[in-house]
mmCIF file of C-alpha atoms in Angstrom:
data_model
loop_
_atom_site.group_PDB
_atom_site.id
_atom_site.type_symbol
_atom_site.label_atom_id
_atom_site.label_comp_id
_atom_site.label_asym_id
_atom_site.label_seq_id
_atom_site.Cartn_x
_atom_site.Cartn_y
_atom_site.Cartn_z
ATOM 1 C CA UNK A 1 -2.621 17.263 10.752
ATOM 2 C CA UNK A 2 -4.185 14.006 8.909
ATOM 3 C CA UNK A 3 -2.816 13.378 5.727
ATOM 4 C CA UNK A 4 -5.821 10.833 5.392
ATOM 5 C CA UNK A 5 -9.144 10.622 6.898
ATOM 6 C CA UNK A 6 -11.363 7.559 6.029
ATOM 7 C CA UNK A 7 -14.875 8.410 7.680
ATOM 8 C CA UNK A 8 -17.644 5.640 7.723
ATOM 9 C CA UNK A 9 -16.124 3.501 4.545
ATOM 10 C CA UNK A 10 -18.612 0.530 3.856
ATOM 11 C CA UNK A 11 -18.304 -2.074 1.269
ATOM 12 C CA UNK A 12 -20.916 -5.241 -0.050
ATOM 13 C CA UNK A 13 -20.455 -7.933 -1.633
ATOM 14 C CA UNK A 14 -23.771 -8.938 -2.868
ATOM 15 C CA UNK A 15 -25.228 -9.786 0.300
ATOM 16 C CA UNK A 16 -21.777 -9.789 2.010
ATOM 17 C CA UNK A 17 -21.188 -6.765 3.984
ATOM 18 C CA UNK A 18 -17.245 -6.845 3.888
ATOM 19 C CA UNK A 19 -16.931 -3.506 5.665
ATOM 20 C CA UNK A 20 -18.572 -1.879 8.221
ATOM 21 C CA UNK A 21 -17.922 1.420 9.204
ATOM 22 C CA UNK A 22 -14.220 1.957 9.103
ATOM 23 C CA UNK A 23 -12.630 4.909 10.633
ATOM 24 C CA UNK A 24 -9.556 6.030 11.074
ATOM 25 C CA UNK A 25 -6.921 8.868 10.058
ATOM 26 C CA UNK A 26 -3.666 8.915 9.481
ATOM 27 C CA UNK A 27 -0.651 11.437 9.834
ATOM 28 C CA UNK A 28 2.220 12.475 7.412
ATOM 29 C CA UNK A 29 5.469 10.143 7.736
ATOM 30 C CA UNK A 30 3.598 7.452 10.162
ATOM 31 C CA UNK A 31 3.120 3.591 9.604
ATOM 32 C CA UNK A 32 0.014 2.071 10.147
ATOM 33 C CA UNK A 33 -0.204 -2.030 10.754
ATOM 34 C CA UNK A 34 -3.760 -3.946 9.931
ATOM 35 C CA UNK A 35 -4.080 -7.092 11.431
ATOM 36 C CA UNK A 36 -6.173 -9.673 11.789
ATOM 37 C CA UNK A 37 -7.415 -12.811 10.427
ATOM 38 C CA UNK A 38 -8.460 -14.038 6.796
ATOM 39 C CA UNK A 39 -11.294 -12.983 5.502
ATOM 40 C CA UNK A 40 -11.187 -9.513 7.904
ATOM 41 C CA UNK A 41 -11.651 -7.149 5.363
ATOM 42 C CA UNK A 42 -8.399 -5.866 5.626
ATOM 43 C CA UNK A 43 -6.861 -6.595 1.789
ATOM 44 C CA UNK A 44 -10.973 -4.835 0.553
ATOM 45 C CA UNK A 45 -10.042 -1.640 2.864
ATOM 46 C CA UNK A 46 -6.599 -1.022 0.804
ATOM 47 C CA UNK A 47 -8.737 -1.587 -2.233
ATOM 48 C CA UNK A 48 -10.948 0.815 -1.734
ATOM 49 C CA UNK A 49 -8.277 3.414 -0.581
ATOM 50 C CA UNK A 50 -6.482 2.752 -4.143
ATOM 51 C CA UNK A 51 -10.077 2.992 -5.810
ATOM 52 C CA UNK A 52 -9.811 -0.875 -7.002
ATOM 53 C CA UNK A 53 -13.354 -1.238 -5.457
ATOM 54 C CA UNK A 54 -15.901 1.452 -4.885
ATOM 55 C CA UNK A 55 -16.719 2.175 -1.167
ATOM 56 C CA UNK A 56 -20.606 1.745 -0.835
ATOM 57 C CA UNK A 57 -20.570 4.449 1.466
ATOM 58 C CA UNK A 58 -18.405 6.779 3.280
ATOM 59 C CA UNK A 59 -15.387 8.903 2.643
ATOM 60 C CA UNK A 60 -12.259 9.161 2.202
ATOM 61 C CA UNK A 61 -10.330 12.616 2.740
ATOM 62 C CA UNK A 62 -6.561 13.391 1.522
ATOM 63 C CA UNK A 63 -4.931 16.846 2.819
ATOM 64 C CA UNK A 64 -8.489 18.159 3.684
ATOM 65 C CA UNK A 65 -9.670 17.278 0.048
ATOM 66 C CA UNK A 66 -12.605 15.275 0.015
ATOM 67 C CA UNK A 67 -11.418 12.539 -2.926
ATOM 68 C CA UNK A 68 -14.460 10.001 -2.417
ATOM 69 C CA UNK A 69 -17.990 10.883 -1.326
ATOM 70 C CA UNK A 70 -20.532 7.792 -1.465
ATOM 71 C CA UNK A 71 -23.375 10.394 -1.405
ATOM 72 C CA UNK A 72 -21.264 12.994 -3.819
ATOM 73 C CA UNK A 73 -21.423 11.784 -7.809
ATOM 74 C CA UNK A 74 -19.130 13.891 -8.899
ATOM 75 C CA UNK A 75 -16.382 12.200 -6.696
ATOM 76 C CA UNK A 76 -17.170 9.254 -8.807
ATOM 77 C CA UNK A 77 -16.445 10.332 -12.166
ATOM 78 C CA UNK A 78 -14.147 7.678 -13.747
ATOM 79 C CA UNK A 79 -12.295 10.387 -15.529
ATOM 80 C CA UNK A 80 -11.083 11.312 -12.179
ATOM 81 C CA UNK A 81 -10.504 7.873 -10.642
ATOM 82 C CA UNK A 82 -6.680 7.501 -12.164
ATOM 83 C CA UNK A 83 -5.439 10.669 -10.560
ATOM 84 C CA UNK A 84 -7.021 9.748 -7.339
ATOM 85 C CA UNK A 85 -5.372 6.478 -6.927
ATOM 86 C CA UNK A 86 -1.704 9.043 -7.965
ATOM 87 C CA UNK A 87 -2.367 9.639 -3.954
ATOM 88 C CA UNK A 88 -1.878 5.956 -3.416
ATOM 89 C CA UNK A 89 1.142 3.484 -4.095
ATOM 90 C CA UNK A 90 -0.200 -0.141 -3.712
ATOM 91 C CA UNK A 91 2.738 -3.320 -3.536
ATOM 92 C CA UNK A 92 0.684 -6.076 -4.245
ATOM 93 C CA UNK A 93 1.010 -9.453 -2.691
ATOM 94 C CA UNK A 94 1.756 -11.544 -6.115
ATOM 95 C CA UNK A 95 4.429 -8.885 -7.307
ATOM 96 C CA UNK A 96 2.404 -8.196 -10.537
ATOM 97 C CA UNK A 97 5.380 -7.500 -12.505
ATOM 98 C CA UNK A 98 5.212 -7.436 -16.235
ATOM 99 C CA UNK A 99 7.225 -10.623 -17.191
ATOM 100 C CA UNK A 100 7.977 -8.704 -20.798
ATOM 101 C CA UNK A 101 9.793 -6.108 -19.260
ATOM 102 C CA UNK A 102 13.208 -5.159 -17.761
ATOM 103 C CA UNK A 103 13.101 -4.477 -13.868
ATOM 104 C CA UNK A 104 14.185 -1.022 -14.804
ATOM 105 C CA UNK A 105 11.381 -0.805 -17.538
ATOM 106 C CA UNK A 106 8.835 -2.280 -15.026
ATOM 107 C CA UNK A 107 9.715 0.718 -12.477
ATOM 108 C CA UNK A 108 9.456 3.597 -14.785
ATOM 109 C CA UNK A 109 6.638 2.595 -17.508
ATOM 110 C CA UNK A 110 3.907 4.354 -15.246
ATOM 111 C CA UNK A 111 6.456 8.010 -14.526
ATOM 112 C CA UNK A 112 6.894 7.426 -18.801
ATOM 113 C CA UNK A 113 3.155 6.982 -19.645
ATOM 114 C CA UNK A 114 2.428 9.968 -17.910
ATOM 115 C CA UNK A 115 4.983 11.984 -18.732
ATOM 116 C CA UNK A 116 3.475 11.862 -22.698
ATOM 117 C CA UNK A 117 0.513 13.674 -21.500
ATOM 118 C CA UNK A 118 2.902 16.646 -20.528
ATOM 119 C CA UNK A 119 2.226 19.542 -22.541
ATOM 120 C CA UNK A 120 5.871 20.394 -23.109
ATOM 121 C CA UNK A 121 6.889 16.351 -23.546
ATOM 122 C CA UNK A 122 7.729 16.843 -27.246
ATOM 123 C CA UNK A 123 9.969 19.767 -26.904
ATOM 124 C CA UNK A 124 11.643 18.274 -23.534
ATOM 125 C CA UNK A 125 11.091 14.194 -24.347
ATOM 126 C CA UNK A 126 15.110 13.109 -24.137
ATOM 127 C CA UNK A 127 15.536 15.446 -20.935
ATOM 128 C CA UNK A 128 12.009 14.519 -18.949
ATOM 129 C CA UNK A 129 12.847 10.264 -19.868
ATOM 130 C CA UNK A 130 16.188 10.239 -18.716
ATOM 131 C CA UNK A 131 15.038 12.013 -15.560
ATOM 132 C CA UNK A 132 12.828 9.137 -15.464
ATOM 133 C CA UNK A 133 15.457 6.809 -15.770
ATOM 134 C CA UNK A 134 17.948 8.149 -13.550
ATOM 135 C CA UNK A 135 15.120 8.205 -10.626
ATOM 136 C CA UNK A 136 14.011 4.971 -11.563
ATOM 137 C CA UNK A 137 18.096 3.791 -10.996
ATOM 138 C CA UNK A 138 18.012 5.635 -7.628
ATOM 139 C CA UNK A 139 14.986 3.554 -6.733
ATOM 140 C CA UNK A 140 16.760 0.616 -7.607
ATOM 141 C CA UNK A 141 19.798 1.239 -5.554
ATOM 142 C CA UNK A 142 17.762 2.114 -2.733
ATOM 143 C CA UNK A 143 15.871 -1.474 -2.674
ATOM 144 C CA UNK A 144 19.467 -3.080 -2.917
ATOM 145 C CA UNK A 145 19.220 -4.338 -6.820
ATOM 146 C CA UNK A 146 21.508 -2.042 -8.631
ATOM 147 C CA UNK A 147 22.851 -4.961 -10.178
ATOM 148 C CA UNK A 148 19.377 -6.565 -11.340
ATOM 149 C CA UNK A 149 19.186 -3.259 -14.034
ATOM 150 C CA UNK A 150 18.674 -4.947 -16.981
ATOM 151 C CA UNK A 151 16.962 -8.493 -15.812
ATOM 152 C CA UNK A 152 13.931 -9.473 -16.300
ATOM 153 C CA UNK A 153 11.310 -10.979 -13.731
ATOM 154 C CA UNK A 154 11.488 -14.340 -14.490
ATOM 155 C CA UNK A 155 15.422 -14.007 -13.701
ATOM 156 C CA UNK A 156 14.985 -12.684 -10.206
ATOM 157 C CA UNK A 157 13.979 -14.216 -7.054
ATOM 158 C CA UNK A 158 10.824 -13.644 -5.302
ATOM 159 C CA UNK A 159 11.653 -11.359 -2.845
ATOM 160 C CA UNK A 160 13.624 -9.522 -5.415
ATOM 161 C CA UNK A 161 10.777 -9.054 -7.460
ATOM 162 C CA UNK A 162 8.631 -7.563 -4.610
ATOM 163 C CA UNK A 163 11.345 -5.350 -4.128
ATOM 164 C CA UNK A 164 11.098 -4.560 -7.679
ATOM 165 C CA UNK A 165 7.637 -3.866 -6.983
ATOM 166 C CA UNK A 166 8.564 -1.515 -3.962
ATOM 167 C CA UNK A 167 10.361 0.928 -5.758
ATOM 168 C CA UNK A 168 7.866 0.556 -8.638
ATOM 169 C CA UNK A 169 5.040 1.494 -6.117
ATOM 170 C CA UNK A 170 7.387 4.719 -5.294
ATOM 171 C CA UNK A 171 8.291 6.048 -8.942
ATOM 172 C CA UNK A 172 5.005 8.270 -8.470
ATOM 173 C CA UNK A 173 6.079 9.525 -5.221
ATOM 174 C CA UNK A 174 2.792 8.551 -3.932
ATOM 175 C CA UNK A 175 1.454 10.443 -0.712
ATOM 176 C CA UNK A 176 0.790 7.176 1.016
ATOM 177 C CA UNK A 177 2.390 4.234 0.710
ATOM 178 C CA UNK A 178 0.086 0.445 1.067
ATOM 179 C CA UNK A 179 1.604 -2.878 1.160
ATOM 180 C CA UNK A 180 -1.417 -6.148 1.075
ATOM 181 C CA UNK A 181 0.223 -8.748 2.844
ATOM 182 C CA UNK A 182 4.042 -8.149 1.199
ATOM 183 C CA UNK A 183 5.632 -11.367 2.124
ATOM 184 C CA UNK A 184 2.733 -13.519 1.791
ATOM 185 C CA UNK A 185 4.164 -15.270 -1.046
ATOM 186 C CA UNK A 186 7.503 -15.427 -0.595
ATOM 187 C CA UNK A 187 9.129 -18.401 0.785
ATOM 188 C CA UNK A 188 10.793 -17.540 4.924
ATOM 189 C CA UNK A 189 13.899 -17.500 4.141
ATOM 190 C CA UNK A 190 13.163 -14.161 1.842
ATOM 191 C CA UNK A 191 10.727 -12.755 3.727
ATOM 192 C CA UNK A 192 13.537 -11.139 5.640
ATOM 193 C CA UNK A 193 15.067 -9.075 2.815
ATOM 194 C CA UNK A 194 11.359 -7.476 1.907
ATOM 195 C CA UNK A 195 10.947 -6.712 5.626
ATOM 196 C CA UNK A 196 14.117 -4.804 5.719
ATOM 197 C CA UNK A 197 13.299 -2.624 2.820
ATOM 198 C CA UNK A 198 10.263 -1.120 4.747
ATOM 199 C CA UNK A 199 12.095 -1.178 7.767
ATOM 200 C CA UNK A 200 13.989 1.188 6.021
ATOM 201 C CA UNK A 201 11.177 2.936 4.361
ATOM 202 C CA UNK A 202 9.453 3.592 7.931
ATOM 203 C CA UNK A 203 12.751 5.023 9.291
ATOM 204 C CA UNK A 204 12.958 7.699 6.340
ATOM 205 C CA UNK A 205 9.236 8.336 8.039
ATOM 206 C CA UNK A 206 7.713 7.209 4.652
ATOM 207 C CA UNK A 207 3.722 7.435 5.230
ATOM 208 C CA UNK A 208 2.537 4.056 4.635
ATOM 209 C CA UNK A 209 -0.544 1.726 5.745
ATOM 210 C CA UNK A 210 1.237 -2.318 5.963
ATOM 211 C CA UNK A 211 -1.712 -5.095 5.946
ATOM 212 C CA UNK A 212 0.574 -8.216 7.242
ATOM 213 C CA UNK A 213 0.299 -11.487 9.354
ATOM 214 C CA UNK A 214 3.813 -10.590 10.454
ATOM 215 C CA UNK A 215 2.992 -9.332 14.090
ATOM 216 C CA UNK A 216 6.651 -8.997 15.439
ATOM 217 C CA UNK A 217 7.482 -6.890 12.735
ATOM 218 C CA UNK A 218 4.080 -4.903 12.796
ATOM 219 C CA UNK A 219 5.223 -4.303 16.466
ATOM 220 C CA UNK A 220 8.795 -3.757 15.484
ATOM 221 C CA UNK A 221 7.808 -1.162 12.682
ATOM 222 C CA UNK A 222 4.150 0.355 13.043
ATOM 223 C CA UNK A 223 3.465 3.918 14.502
ATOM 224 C CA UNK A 224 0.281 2.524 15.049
ATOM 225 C CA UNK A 225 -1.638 -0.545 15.023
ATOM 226 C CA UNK A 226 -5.191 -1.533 13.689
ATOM 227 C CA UNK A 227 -7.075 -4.581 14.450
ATOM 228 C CA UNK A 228 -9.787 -5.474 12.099
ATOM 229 C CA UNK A 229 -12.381 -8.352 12.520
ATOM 230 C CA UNK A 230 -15.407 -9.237 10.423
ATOM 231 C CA UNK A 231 -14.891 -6.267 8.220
ATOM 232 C CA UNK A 232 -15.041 -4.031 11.500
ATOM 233 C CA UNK A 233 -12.073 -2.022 13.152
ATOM 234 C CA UNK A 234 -11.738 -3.850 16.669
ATOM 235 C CA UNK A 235 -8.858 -1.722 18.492
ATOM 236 C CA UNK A 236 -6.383 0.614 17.392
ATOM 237 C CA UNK A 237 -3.063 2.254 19.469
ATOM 238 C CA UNK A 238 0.350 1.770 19.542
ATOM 239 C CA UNK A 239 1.715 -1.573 19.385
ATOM 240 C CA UNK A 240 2.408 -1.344 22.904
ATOM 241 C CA UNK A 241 -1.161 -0.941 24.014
ATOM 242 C CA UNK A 242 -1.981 -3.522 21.338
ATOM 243 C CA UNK A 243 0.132 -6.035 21.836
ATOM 244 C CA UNK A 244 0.908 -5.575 25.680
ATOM 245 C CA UNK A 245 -2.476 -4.683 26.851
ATOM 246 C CA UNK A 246 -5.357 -5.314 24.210
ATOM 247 C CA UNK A 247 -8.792 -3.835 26.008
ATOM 248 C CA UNK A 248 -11.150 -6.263 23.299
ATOM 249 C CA UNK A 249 -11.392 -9.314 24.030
ATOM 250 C CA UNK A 250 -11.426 -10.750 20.000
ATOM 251 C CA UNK A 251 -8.040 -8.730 20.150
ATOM 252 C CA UNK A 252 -6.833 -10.832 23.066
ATOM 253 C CA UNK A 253 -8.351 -14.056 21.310
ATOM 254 C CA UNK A 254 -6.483 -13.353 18.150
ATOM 255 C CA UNK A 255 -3.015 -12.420 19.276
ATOM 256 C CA UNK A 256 -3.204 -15.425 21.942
ATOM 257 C CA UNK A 257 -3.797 -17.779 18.584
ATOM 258 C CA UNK A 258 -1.003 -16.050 16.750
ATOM 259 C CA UNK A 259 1.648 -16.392 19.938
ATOM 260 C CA UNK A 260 0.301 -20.660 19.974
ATOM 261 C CA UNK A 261 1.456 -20.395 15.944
#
């Protein structure tokens, strides 16, 4: 069964019609790869999932709850919008790390800012924060920087501050996991220590949805690919139907400029 179901999901700019009809589902503990060029729509699609932009029209369906209905205000309320985007983990291409705090802080500030809103967080505060904590430390040993604890951003490379980001993305145990373009701004020679982290993520079948200009590795990792152009969903299938036998020709014109690069 679909953990997600995005039905008809459009999206304007002004005049700009950035998406156009976007389908597609996706199932518990798979890994979905978007591709496609700049400008695609593909970095406005996650941004709509994580309710950073408001779909014009459509909807969007987690565990057969209907969490966005264009046509349905009271899917809209902003009083709901923050535990709608709980379903969503988003690691952001630019890290977005608060410089001010720790890595450790930076990874648990959302789990403690939530946890106040607990009914029982007065009477349970020292045993609910250092269960914080101690997940946040697993997290940290799990992206490989055990040993970063205490640092703070500005201390830390760039790919270890989008692995920072990573584990921050998974201290809410989100249902789905999205990454917009994860290594775009890291230099090559880390892009390889990122990649391995959702390498590893994928293989623990961690539901996630991967928007990246990294095509072996979308082949490498993905369940399933997507191919987006001018804000409309092209092809999808596995990356061996995608890759090895694309059926649209844009698909064919795209990967055949991507194997010249």
């Amino acid at each position: 069964m679909a953990i997600l179901e995005v039905k008809n999901i459009g999206k304007k700019f002004g005049s700009l019609q950035v998406l156009r009809d976007i389908n597609f589902s996706l199932e518990k503990g798979e890994t979905i790869a978007i591709i496609g060029s700049s400008g695609s729509g593909k970095t406005t699609l996650l941004r709509c999932l994580n309710f950073l932009e408001r779909p014009d029209k459509g909807r969007i369906i987690i565990n057969d709850d209907v969490i966005f209905d264009a046509l349905d205000s009271s899917t809209q309320m902003e009083s709901e919008v923050r535990k709608k985007r709980l379903h969503f983990g988003l690691v952001f291409q630019n890290f977005n790390l608060f410089p001010q705090y720790t890595v450790l802080k930076n990874i648990t500030l959302a789990s403690e800012l939530l946890a106040k809103e607990q009914a029982n967080f007065k009477q349970e505060k020292k045993a609910i924060l250092k269960g914080i904590q101690d997940r946040g430390k697993i997290l940290l040993s799990q992206v490989g920087l055990s040993d970063k604890i205490n640092n703070y951003p500005h201390t830390i490379s760039g790919g270890q501050q989008q692995r920072v980001a990573i584990a921050r993305a998974l201290a809410l145990e989100p249902d789905i996991l999205c990454f917009d373009e994860p290594t775009s701004a890291l230099d090559p020679e880390l892009t390889g220590e990122v990649l391995k982290v959702i390498k590893n993520l994928a293989e623990r079948n961690t539901t996630m949805i991967i928007v990246t200009h990294e095509m072996d590795f979308a082949r490498d990792v993905a369940d399933r690919i997507i191919f987006m152009d001018d804000g409309v969903i092209i092809e999808q299938g596995s990356p061996q139907e995608v890759f090895g036998n694309p059926k649209e020709e844009r698909t064919k014109q795209f990967l055949s400029r991507y194997k010249k690069e």
